[in-house]
XYZ file of C-alpha atoms in Angstrom:
713
model
C 322.585 22.914 53.297
C 319.301 23.461 55.165
C 320.931 26.350 57.043
C 321.985 27.970 53.746
C 318.456 27.593 52.361
C 317.000 29.191 55.476
C 319.559 32.010 55.315
C 318.567 32.721 51.728
C 314.870 32.545 52.653
C 315.299 34.979 55.567
C 317.364 37.536 53.630
C 314.688 37.323 50.939
C 312.234 38.622 53.542
C 314.358 41.761 53.952
C 316.439 40.697 56.944
C 320.106 41.679 56.858
C 322.522 38.767 56.627
C 323.663 39.451 60.191
C 320.101 39.419 61.534
C 319.254 36.302 59.514
C 322.235 34.453 61.047
C 321.205 35.596 64.528
C 317.680 34.317 63.870
C 319.019 30.884 62.850
C 320.617 30.578 66.283
C 317.105 30.590 67.801
C 315.676 27.218 66.803
C 312.052 27.940 67.740
C 312.006 31.365 66.081
C 313.708 30.190 62.885
C 311.319 27.229 62.587
C 308.279 29.479 63.030
C 309.610 32.113 60.593
C 310.471 29.423 58.025
C 306.926 28.040 58.248
C 305.396 31.547 58.007
C 307.483 32.455 54.950
C 306.708 29.145 53.210
C 302.961 29.604 53.745
C 303.096 33.231 52.553
C 304.891 32.155 49.358
C 301.923 29.933 48.514
C 299.822 33.114 48.190
C 302.378 35.701 47.090
C 304.850 33.627 45.080
C 308.570 33.289 45.696
C 309.218 37.039 46.035
C 308.017 38.689 49.250
C 308.374 42.456 49.655
C 310.245 43.899 52.635
C 307.129 45.323 54.339
C 305.424 41.907 54.298
C 308.647 40.231 55.390
C 308.857 42.591 58.352
C 305.321 41.650 59.374
C 306.070 37.922 59.061
C 309.183 38.308 61.224
C 307.183 40.270 63.807
C 304.514 37.564 63.818
C 307.017 34.732 64.218
C 308.827 36.485 67.050
C 305.633 37.343 68.968
C 303.235 34.443 68.386
C 302.849 32.201 71.407
C 300.291 29.777 69.982
C 301.604 28.098 66.775
C 298.059 26.859 65.984
C 297.136 30.401 64.939
C 300.081 30.807 62.549
C 298.305 29.747 59.340
C 295.331 32.004 60.049
C 297.488 35.054 60.711
C 299.855 34.452 57.789
C 296.876 34.327 55.446
C 295.695 37.685 56.848
C 299.139 39.201 56.238
C 299.449 37.734 52.741
C 295.997 39.020 51.802
C 296.713 42.502 53.271
C 294.046 42.175 55.970
C 296.852 42.805 58.448
C 299.155 45.430 56.972
C 300.767 47.405 59.805
C 303.192 46.627 62.586
C 300.782 48.327 64.998
C 298.173 45.651 64.323
C 300.605 42.983 65.497
C 302.226 44.784 68.421
C 301.036 44.679 72.023
C 298.558 42.343 73.652
C 295.522 41.388 71.573
C 292.354 43.231 72.516
C 289.460 41.035 73.531
C 286.890 42.759 71.364
C 289.042 44.242 68.568
C 292.033 41.957 68.346
C 293.856 43.852 65.621
C 292.633 47.398 66.179
C 295.074 50.310 66.369
C 294.131 51.527 69.843
C 295.270 55.115 69.257
C 293.262 55.426 66.045
C 290.216 53.827 67.646
C 290.385 56.155 70.674
C 290.688 59.224 68.445
C 287.782 58.130 66.251
C 285.576 57.274 69.256
C 286.385 60.654 70.847
C 285.355 62.522 67.700
C 282.220 60.426 67.164
C 281.155 61.034 70.779
C 281.799 64.754 70.331
C 279.648 64.869 67.204
C 276.955 62.612 68.622
C 276.616 63.988 72.141
C 278.268 67.391 72.096
C 281.380 68.675 73.892
C 282.282 67.856 77.492
C 280.901 70.086 80.202
C 282.128 71.256 83.584
C 280.507 68.311 85.348
C 282.284 65.862 83.032
C 285.638 67.278 84.128
C 284.927 66.997 87.846
C 286.687 64.187 89.668
C 284.167 61.577 90.692
C 284.384 60.275 94.280
C 285.450 56.675 94.604
C 282.677 54.300 95.480
C 283.477 51.289 97.641
C 282.630 47.987 96.004
C 279.735 46.191 97.618
C 279.908 42.517 98.527
C 278.075 40.228 96.079
C 275.224 39.520 98.463
C 274.716 43.251 99.098
C 274.670 43.891 95.351
C 272.073 41.180 94.869
C 269.814 42.604 97.609
C 270.189 46.159 96.279
C 269.442 45.059 92.712
C 266.309 43.248 93.793
C 265.187 46.333 95.734
C 265.939 48.730 92.875
C 264.288 46.703 90.124
C 260.852 46.870 91.659
C 259.754 49.690 93.910
C 256.056 50.369 94.502
C 255.271 48.012 91.652
C 257.290 50.023 89.078
C 260.661 49.422 87.496
C 263.349 51.818 88.710
C 266.645 52.463 86.886
C 269.317 53.651 89.318
C 272.348 53.884 87.004
C 273.105 56.938 84.905
C 272.421 56.689 81.194
C 275.353 56.872 78.767
C 274.233 60.354 77.679
C 274.160 61.553 81.292
C 277.640 60.225 81.917
C 279.043 61.848 78.804
C 277.233 65.161 78.767
C 276.508 66.038 82.378
C 275.487 69.696 82.534
C 274.537 69.760 78.850
C 271.494 67.674 79.738
C 270.071 70.833 81.283
C 269.741 72.259 77.792
C 266.071 72.500 76.935
C 264.433 70.627 74.095
C 263.247 72.784 71.178
C 259.933 74.385 72.075
C 260.480 73.851 75.821
C 262.285 77.151 76.397
C 260.010 77.905 79.357
C 261.518 74.997 81.326
C 264.872 76.781 81.479
C 265.628 78.391 84.872
C 265.366 82.173 84.596
C 263.459 82.141 81.328
C 260.829 84.909 81.370
C 257.370 84.067 80.048
C 254.461 86.263 79.010
C 250.819 85.498 78.106
C 252.028 85.149 74.491
C 254.927 82.765 75.141
C 253.184 79.441 74.498
C 251.585 80.646 71.247
C 254.950 81.955 70.048
C 256.646 78.657 70.909
C 253.940 76.766 69.031
C 254.517 78.907 65.945
C 258.279 78.414 66.383
C 257.884 74.622 66.351
C 255.690 74.795 63.256
C 258.474 76.690 61.462
C 261.434 74.595 62.681
C 259.797 71.192 63.030
C 261.474 70.815 66.427
C 264.942 71.179 64.923
C 267.894 72.351 67.056
C 269.257 75.640 65.691
C 272.460 77.359 66.793
C 274.568 80.154 65.344
C 278.163 81.349 65.399
C 277.932 85.186 65.370
C 281.391 86.820 65.001
C 281.992 90.519 64.543
C 283.852 91.053 61.231
C 286.373 93.456 62.765
C 289.255 91.089 63.454
C 290.701 87.629 62.957
C 289.398 84.596 64.840
C 291.583 83.195 67.617
C 291.814 79.976 69.642
C 288.907 81.040 71.877
C 286.691 81.324 68.790
C 287.666 77.757 67.873
C 285.931 76.602 71.044
C 282.829 78.641 70.146
C 282.813 77.225 66.611
C 283.154 73.663 67.878
C 280.449 74.150 70.500
C 277.884 75.814 68.231
C 278.430 73.616 65.194
C 279.113 70.525 67.311
C 275.981 70.844 69.444
C 273.815 71.330 66.352
C 275.389 68.339 64.632
C 275.055 66.187 67.755
C 271.320 66.813 67.693
C 270.762 66.593 63.927
C 270.283 70.352 63.845
C 271.673 73.263 61.853
C 274.084 76.091 62.607
C 274.114 79.541 61.003
C 277.232 81.635 60.455
C 275.919 85.119 61.144
C 278.104 88.212 60.866
C 277.255 90.842 63.478
C 278.028 93.683 61.047
C 276.539 96.609 62.966
C 279.696 98.731 63.343
C 280.854 99.851 59.872
C 283.775 101.848 61.280
C 285.725 98.720 62.240
C 284.595 96.188 59.629
C 286.716 95.190 56.647
C 286.091 92.799 53.753
C 289.257 90.821 54.580
C 287.805 89.887 57.966
C 284.617 88.441 56.425
C 286.689 86.322 54.064
C 289.109 85.191 56.753
C 286.309 84.162 59.126
C 284.560 82.097 56.442
C 287.902 80.480 55.567
C 288.629 79.560 59.188
C 285.197 78.018 59.789
C 285.670 75.904 56.657
C 289.268 75.088 57.640
C 288.046 73.665 60.951
C 285.792 71.376 58.934
C 282.382 73.010 59.398
C 279.837 74.077 56.804
C 277.194 76.597 57.910
C 273.573 75.881 57.094
C 273.479 79.465 55.856
C 275.717 82.538 55.979
C 273.681 85.525 57.181
C 274.341 89.115 58.252
C 272.734 91.323 60.859
C 272.480 93.866 58.030
C 270.073 91.470 56.275
C 267.559 92.460 58.921
C 268.137 96.243 59.170
C 264.679 97.045 57.795
C 262.915 94.726 60.248
C 265.038 95.945 63.149
C 264.076 99.545 62.381
C 260.366 98.659 62.272
C 260.687 96.915 65.643
C 262.514 99.930 67.088
C 259.555 102.144 66.124
C 257.207 99.599 67.715
C 259.283 99.644 70.891
C 258.879 103.417 71.060
C 255.115 103.134 70.514
C 254.916 100.673 73.415
C 256.632 103.195 75.666
C 259.757 101.021 76.014
C 262.266 103.230 74.177
C 263.046 106.929 73.782
C 265.408 109.280 71.954
C 268.101 110.656 74.260
C 270.651 113.460 73.827
C 273.093 112.581 76.591
C 276.659 112.386 75.323
C 278.658 109.182 75.478
C 280.887 110.451 78.275
C 277.794 111.191 80.376
C 276.736 107.529 80.175
C 280.041 106.129 81.413
C 280.846 105.125 84.981
C 279.006 103.060 87.576
C 276.252 105.534 88.442
C 275.468 107.773 85.455
C 272.655 110.254 85.907
C 269.233 109.153 84.587
C 268.361 110.640 81.222
C 266.268 113.822 81.461
C 264.550 112.672 78.242
C 263.459 109.266 79.599
C 259.783 110.317 79.880
C 259.505 112.351 76.691
C 256.242 111.742 74.742
C 256.071 108.739 72.433
C 255.213 110.794 69.332
C 258.144 113.092 69.966
C 260.560 110.144 70.169
C 259.094 108.673 66.958
C 259.670 111.961 65.105
C 263.166 112.334 66.493
C 264.035 108.707 65.638
C 262.915 109.327 62.066
C 265.042 112.474 62.051
C 268.006 110.373 63.193
C 267.481 108.084 60.226
C 267.260 111.033 57.822
C 270.618 112.356 58.978
C 269.430 115.436 60.864
C 271.666 114.773 63.888
C 275.432 114.718 64.110
C 277.191 111.685 65.522
C 276.769 111.616 69.296
C 273.881 114.110 69.344
C 271.104 111.539 69.657
C 270.646 107.861 70.509
C 267.683 105.541 70.916
C 267.701 103.957 74.378
C 265.663 101.074 75.822
C 263.917 101.416 79.175
C 265.441 98.674 81.311
C 268.090 98.068 83.944
C 270.534 95.282 83.065
C 271.934 92.686 85.452
C 275.200 94.589 85.842
C 273.312 97.731 86.836
C 273.679 99.390 83.452
C 270.581 101.549 82.895
C 268.765 102.074 79.596
C 271.252 100.558 77.112
C 271.554 102.193 73.703
C 269.641 100.534 70.851
C 270.622 102.852 67.946
C 273.338 105.442 67.371
C 274.230 107.802 64.521
C 277.232 106.868 62.333
C 277.993 108.410 58.938
C 280.402 105.668 57.908
C 279.290 103.799 54.739
C 278.430 100.158 55.373
C 280.247 97.464 53.383
C 276.934 95.874 52.315
C 274.294 98.617 52.535
C 276.466 101.552 51.486
C 274.925 104.924 52.454
C 271.388 103.583 52.900
C 271.657 103.924 56.678
C 273.268 106.516 58.925
C 271.953 104.897 62.123
C 273.073 101.461 63.228
C 271.729 99.100 65.914
C 273.900 98.018 68.842
C 274.742 94.479 69.939
C 272.299 94.712 72.865
C 269.461 95.480 70.484
C 270.467 93.386 67.468
C 271.642 90.085 68.846
C 268.514 88.648 70.440
C 266.245 89.899 67.639
C 268.407 88.283 64.942
C 268.296 85.069 66.993
C 264.506 85.410 67.047
C 264.263 86.012 63.283
C 266.364 82.912 62.565
C 264.442 80.878 65.182
C 267.616 79.936 67.073
C 266.850 77.392 69.802
C 270.092 77.656 71.787
C 271.912 81.000 71.811
C 275.310 79.843 73.087
C 277.673 82.608 74.192
C 280.585 83.183 76.535
C 280.235 84.090 80.186
C 280.785 87.840 79.807
C 277.403 88.092 78.072
C 275.576 86.779 81.134
C 274.929 90.377 82.232
C 272.985 90.845 79.005
C 270.697 87.859 79.481
C 267.988 89.950 81.155
C 267.981 92.447 78.273
C 267.901 89.518 75.823
C 264.672 88.143 77.350
C 263.234 91.609 78.015
C 263.538 92.868 74.441
C 261.975 89.792 72.798
C 259.114 89.864 75.280
C 258.657 93.651 74.979
C 258.018 93.156 71.249
C 256.043 89.898 71.665
C 258.342 87.951 69.346
C 259.743 84.425 69.739
C 262.358 84.415 72.528
C 265.264 81.915 72.290
C 267.248 80.800 75.344
C 270.692 82.227 76.016
C 273.183 79.780 77.515
C 276.590 80.965 78.757
C 279.850 79.041 79.000
C 283.400 79.954 80.036
C 285.878 81.407 77.576
C 288.944 79.461 76.514
C 292.214 81.313 77.097
C 295.849 80.260 76.846
C 298.826 81.222 78.969
C 301.663 83.131 77.274
C 299.178 84.592 74.790
C 297.374 87.809 73.866
C 294.250 87.530 71.697
C 292.703 91.001 72.043
C 292.279 92.640 68.631
C 293.477 95.985 69.982
C 296.604 94.453 71.526
C 297.470 92.418 68.441
C 297.328 95.657 66.446
C 299.740 97.151 68.986
C 302.073 94.200 68.510
C 301.970 94.694 64.735
C 302.540 98.452 65.056
C 305.504 97.854 67.388
C 307.065 95.406 64.911
C 306.902 92.580 67.431
C 304.940 90.427 64.953
C 304.437 90.724 61.197
C 300.634 90.581 60.977
C 297.546 88.749 62.243
C 298.940 85.474 60.878
C 302.358 85.672 62.510
C 302.978 82.066 63.690
C 303.775 83.240 67.231
C 300.195 84.429 67.742
C 297.182 82.304 68.646
C 294.863 83.571 65.935
C 293.548 80.733 63.795
C 295.264 82.105 60.680
C 298.531 82.183 62.633
C 298.088 78.609 63.865
C 297.344 77.440 60.324
C 300.470 79.198 59.037
C 302.549 77.618 61.772
C 301.297 74.208 60.672
C 298.715 73.289 63.307
C 296.242 70.823 61.722
C 292.559 71.757 62.168
C 291.873 68.271 63.557
C 294.310 68.998 66.393
C 292.542 72.244 67.299
C 289.162 70.489 67.276
C 290.555 67.665 69.418
C 291.949 70.216 71.869
C 288.548 71.930 72.149
C 286.880 68.549 72.703
C 289.339 67.668 75.480
C 288.919 71.037 77.180
C 285.145 70.619 77.068
C 282.496 73.186 77.885
C 282.592 74.629 81.385
C 280.814 77.525 83.042
C 284.063 78.789 84.563
C 286.658 80.488 82.376
C 289.366 78.060 81.291
C 293.028 79.042 80.894
C 295.121 76.259 79.442
C 298.841 75.690 78.990
C 300.003 75.879 75.335
C 301.775 72.526 75.651
C 298.377 70.795 75.943
C 297.433 72.169 72.529
C 300.853 71.201 71.190
C 300.317 67.630 72.429
C 297.158 67.434 70.309
C 299.164 68.727 67.345
C 301.797 66.010 67.787
C 299.126 63.317 68.010
C 297.778 64.283 64.578
C 301.070 65.029 62.838
C 302.665 61.820 64.056
C 300.173 59.933 61.899
C 299.934 62.373 58.968
C 303.284 64.143 58.461
C 305.730 62.164 56.269
C 309.320 61.973 57.486
C 312.258 63.770 55.910
C 315.726 64.785 57.100
C 317.080 68.298 57.596
C 320.263 69.737 59.054
C 320.137 73.157 60.727
C 323.861 73.613 61.507
C 325.642 71.661 58.763
C 329.023 70.040 59.178
C 330.512 68.466 56.041
C 331.537 64.820 56.263
C 333.660 63.176 53.528
C 333.468 59.366 53.346
C 336.900 58.275 52.151
C 335.968 54.679 51.273
C 332.466 55.292 49.890
C 331.294 51.874 48.653
C 330.198 52.909 45.149
C 331.524 54.864 42.176
C 328.500 57.177 42.263
C 325.724 58.122 44.662
C 323.373 55.416 45.904
C 319.581 55.783 45.921
C 318.222 55.130 49.399
C 314.604 54.109 49.954
C 313.348 55.757 53.133
C 309.951 54.930 54.686
C 307.750 58.029 54.836
C 306.190 56.595 57.998
C 308.629 54.172 59.677
C 305.909 52.734 61.929
C 303.792 51.830 58.899
C 305.830 51.135 55.779
C 302.655 50.389 53.807
C 302.191 54.180 53.558
C 305.066 54.289 51.115
C 308.685 55.279 50.669
C 310.593 58.212 49.235
C 313.996 58.162 47.569
C 317.002 60.254 48.546
C 320.617 60.206 47.311
C 323.491 58.981 49.487
C 326.893 60.112 48.234
C 330.503 60.355 49.434
C 329.808 63.828 50.869
C 327.103 64.138 53.501
C 326.187 66.814 56.027
C 325.390 66.160 59.668
C 324.380 68.413 62.549
C 327.404 70.131 64.069
C 326.084 69.107 67.500
C 326.309 65.437 66.457
C 330.118 65.627 66.640
C 332.385 66.269 69.621
C 336.182 66.286 69.577
C 336.132 66.056 73.354
C 332.796 64.515 74.311
C 331.314 64.992 77.747
C 330.465 61.856 79.778
C 327.454 60.045 78.332
C 327.780 61.564 74.855
C 326.743 58.879 72.346
C 327.206 60.476 68.943
C 330.262 60.848 66.676
C 333.596 61.267 68.456
C 337.091 59.825 68.353
C 336.782 56.078 68.774
C 332.999 56.289 68.795
C 331.321 55.533 65.435
C 327.697 56.319 64.641
C 325.166 54.956 62.190
C 323.656 57.024 59.378
C 319.905 56.574 59.490
C 318.315 54.449 56.734
C 321.630 53.759 54.907
C 322.719 50.562 56.632
C 326.191 52.134 57.104
C 328.279 53.184 60.087
C 330.896 55.943 59.884
C 334.050 56.220 61.970
C 336.142 59.374 62.401
C 339.580 59.414 60.777
C 340.534 63.085 60.483
C 339.273 66.515 61.625
C 339.944 69.430 59.253
C 340.002 72.882 60.834
C 340.127 76.374 59.381
C 342.555 79.200 60.250
C 340.426 80.198 63.238
C 340.485 76.695 64.667
C 336.861 75.994 63.821
C 336.065 72.518 62.497
C 335.344 72.787 58.748
C 334.869 69.150 57.794
C 335.349 65.601 58.952
C 336.942 62.727 57.079
C 335.525 59.315 57.936
C 335.428 55.723 56.761
C 332.305 53.596 56.561
C 331.338 49.958 56.972
C 328.125 47.969 56.741
C 326.035 48.162 59.919
C 325.704 44.367 60.061
C 329.462 43.798 59.754
C 330.372 44.535 63.325
C 329.324 45.946 66.643
C 326.179 48.051 66.714
C 326.887 51.770 67.348
C 325.518 53.676 70.328
C 323.529 56.071 68.129
C 322.153 56.650 64.638
C 322.097 60.231 63.392
C 320.294 62.003 60.566
C 322.130 63.419 57.560
C 321.596 64.875 54.089
C 323.398 64.464 50.794
C 322.970 66.628 47.678
C 320.438 68.639 49.701
C 318.197 71.644 49.076
C 319.102 74.921 50.762
C 316.035 76.212 52.617
C 315.073 78.844 55.165
C 313.790 77.466 58.455
C 312.048 79.609 61.073
C 312.198 78.358 64.650
C 309.489 79.741 66.934
C 309.323 79.997 70.706
C 306.778 81.665 73.006
C 306.140 85.308 72.193
C 305.928 86.293 75.881
C 308.122 85.445 78.844
C 305.414 85.295 81.525
C 302.272 83.196 81.767
C 299.970 86.196 82.033
C 301.536 89.047 80.047
C 298.433 91.221 80.489
C 298.454 90.954 84.297
C 299.977 94.125 85.849
C 300.895 92.175 88.974
C 302.972 89.767 86.891
C 304.175 92.217 84.215
C 304.116 95.768 85.664
C 305.472 97.293 82.450
C 302.647 96.014 80.265
C 302.530 93.183 77.739
C 304.803 94.973 75.235
C 307.580 94.913 77.846
C 307.299 91.142 78.198
C 308.302 90.153 74.662
C 310.660 87.192 74.365
C 313.708 88.341 72.343
C 314.311 84.732 71.265
C 310.764 84.077 70.008
C 312.002 83.794 66.396
C 315.266 82.372 65.096
C 315.772 82.272 61.333
C 318.116 79.644 59.874
C 318.715 81.035 56.394
C 320.789 78.177 54.954
C 319.429 74.978 56.431
C 319.906 71.830 54.357
C 316.895 69.578 53.662
C 316.792 66.313 51.749
C 315.449 66.547 48.207
C 312.264 64.543 48.946
C 310.557 67.835 49.874
C 311.404 69.597 46.596
C 307.805 69.677 45.317
C 306.211 70.671 48.632
C 303.471 73.322 48.587
C 302.498 75.911 51.220
C 301.007 74.278 54.339
C 302.453 70.830 53.480
C 303.727 69.265 56.690
C 306.724 67.054 57.495
C 308.501 65.574 60.439
C 312.191 66.395 60.153
C 313.699 63.436 61.952
C 315.064 64.232 65.411
C 314.153 67.936 65.008
C 310.378 68.349 65.087
C 307.377 68.984 62.867
C 307.598 71.631 60.148
C 305.182 73.255 57.693
C 305.866 74.986 54.376
C 305.315 78.739 54.735
C 303.407 80.755 52.081
C 306.542 82.918 51.702
C 308.107 80.012 49.795
C 309.089 80.638 46.177
C 310.269 78.459 43.305
C 313.582 76.966 44.375
C 313.483 78.614 47.815
C 311.349 76.765 50.335
C 310.628 78.311 53.730
C 309.642 76.077 56.648
C 308.038 77.010 59.959
C 308.694 74.795 62.952
C 305.222 73.792 64.126
C 306.216 72.004 67.336
C 309.261 70.185 68.603
C 309.286 66.444 69.098
C 308.373 65.160 72.542
C 311.132 65.864 74.988
C 313.270 62.960 76.142
C 314.951 63.928 79.456
C 317.507 61.163 79.065
C 318.613 62.172 75.586
C 322.073 63.709 75.177
């Protein structure tokens, strides 16, 4: 009688009858589970839901010290412990019930926001240090604590360990302490005024050109600029470098703002270089008056090459250059007939860079007000000065412009920020150049800037990459001086980490094979409750129908299985996931061509016999959807390298980079999904709803596959 009571108690917890009977065979386990269930009923009443029952069973089967049972049962009953993860594994000493993966992710992001991204030094392998004997440690400690009557700290601070090279960044107002920073007799007064305006606040900026879509390299720049400001309680501007009206389009401004927001960052202020056109023009006139700039008539082709001839107009009189510069503004020169050039030699040997050129293209913000526009070399540092940027963070290719950056601010006696360079982030198997992406679009290789095979941010969003994953990837890569080229699978690993915890599960079949269950156990379809997150059933369930006709993957059946094949075959039944049923093959129906058209099977309860070798996914009464499967766009790691791809990147396209499954079958739990909603299709991968979806016709993009299992067949 006691055994029957226990059996009823255990099945009431959600255990199958077979598992309950197996549990009763283990005296210690059944006694502990019986005690746990009885105590839980005192709080929850006689009925215990399946999720709680699962936790109680996990506790009873794992707990080594029965004295802690009451304490832990009360935590489960009161929902203080509510996931299997909190019970699994060895207890942590400091956080006994913490989800280690969640804690690590949160700590990583908090460190990133608090102390800034990793640097090159952080990524260097540290040499192993031999452990000293206790007596040596004692002597060394005594020596280090007091030296010449003063306390000495020999260990690195936490900030030094975490930030390494970033510690070289100057404090606001201490620009002059930076190696290579050029000072003048006015520098200290200008820095004093700067501190009065900023209050010692860290100020950074993200300054994209609005002539293209942001890509994965820009994500690093966004994270670094916004992250460094946030780590130091500072502010970050989003400033559009809109000085080339020929290439700028309104859609690029909108897309850039959207991507910054999508990555989770809010600019202190959105500004434009064109905001400062009037001031920049006044400073250009002042530069001429100081003898540091002149109007030149050399053509663009004359300025190209490594050793262009010096301008014959370099020493023209100041007043003449002022008059000619005004004439440029009034539209008295054709494009290319006159430029304003600065008198300096840059670090790369470039002599007298252009400050202004004539362009008769209307500007998207200023219209026809201007027909001369400043260049990057002239605009960038002066806009930084106007906005009192403390740390002008830019990629390594701008290092050759650092001398002109300092020179121009000092030539005008205005506040001079500090330019810091870091290495670009590139990916193998990718092209991110705006010009080359346009070539790909023109050639029909991709649809547009947001084609999911590209590594633009709009493309990654469309493919289903979560912004948190991109930020995590940038944090792991860190900030190095050297250029970094990463493998795409490292980014994909970050994507899986996020989606594993956030993408609800569903089932889909790409190559359907009809299966008819001859002895279906009910007169009509059954409603199956499926956990949206099997590892944490507290996140909820969704309902799908299970009827006498189901569809399985064609690859999950073999008439003549190869050795080691574990799925459906003659004499080899399989389980249907989440149903509690096992199917066994009875008949194979083939069409006139000999192709298998459907299978006829019988079913039995999973707990009524031997456990099958495999459980497969399935759908019943499904939705018909389009699914797009993406692979790498290029076949070689470096498609732009002539040594690797002599025919050019367009010759390296992967013909199998896109496969469209037009009639995939997906369970009906996804029926109300919206564009960019994400799911894990069990055993297939992670998928995101594409914006091409329409009412009654969902389109899914495969974001990434599941982690590979070499032993899986």
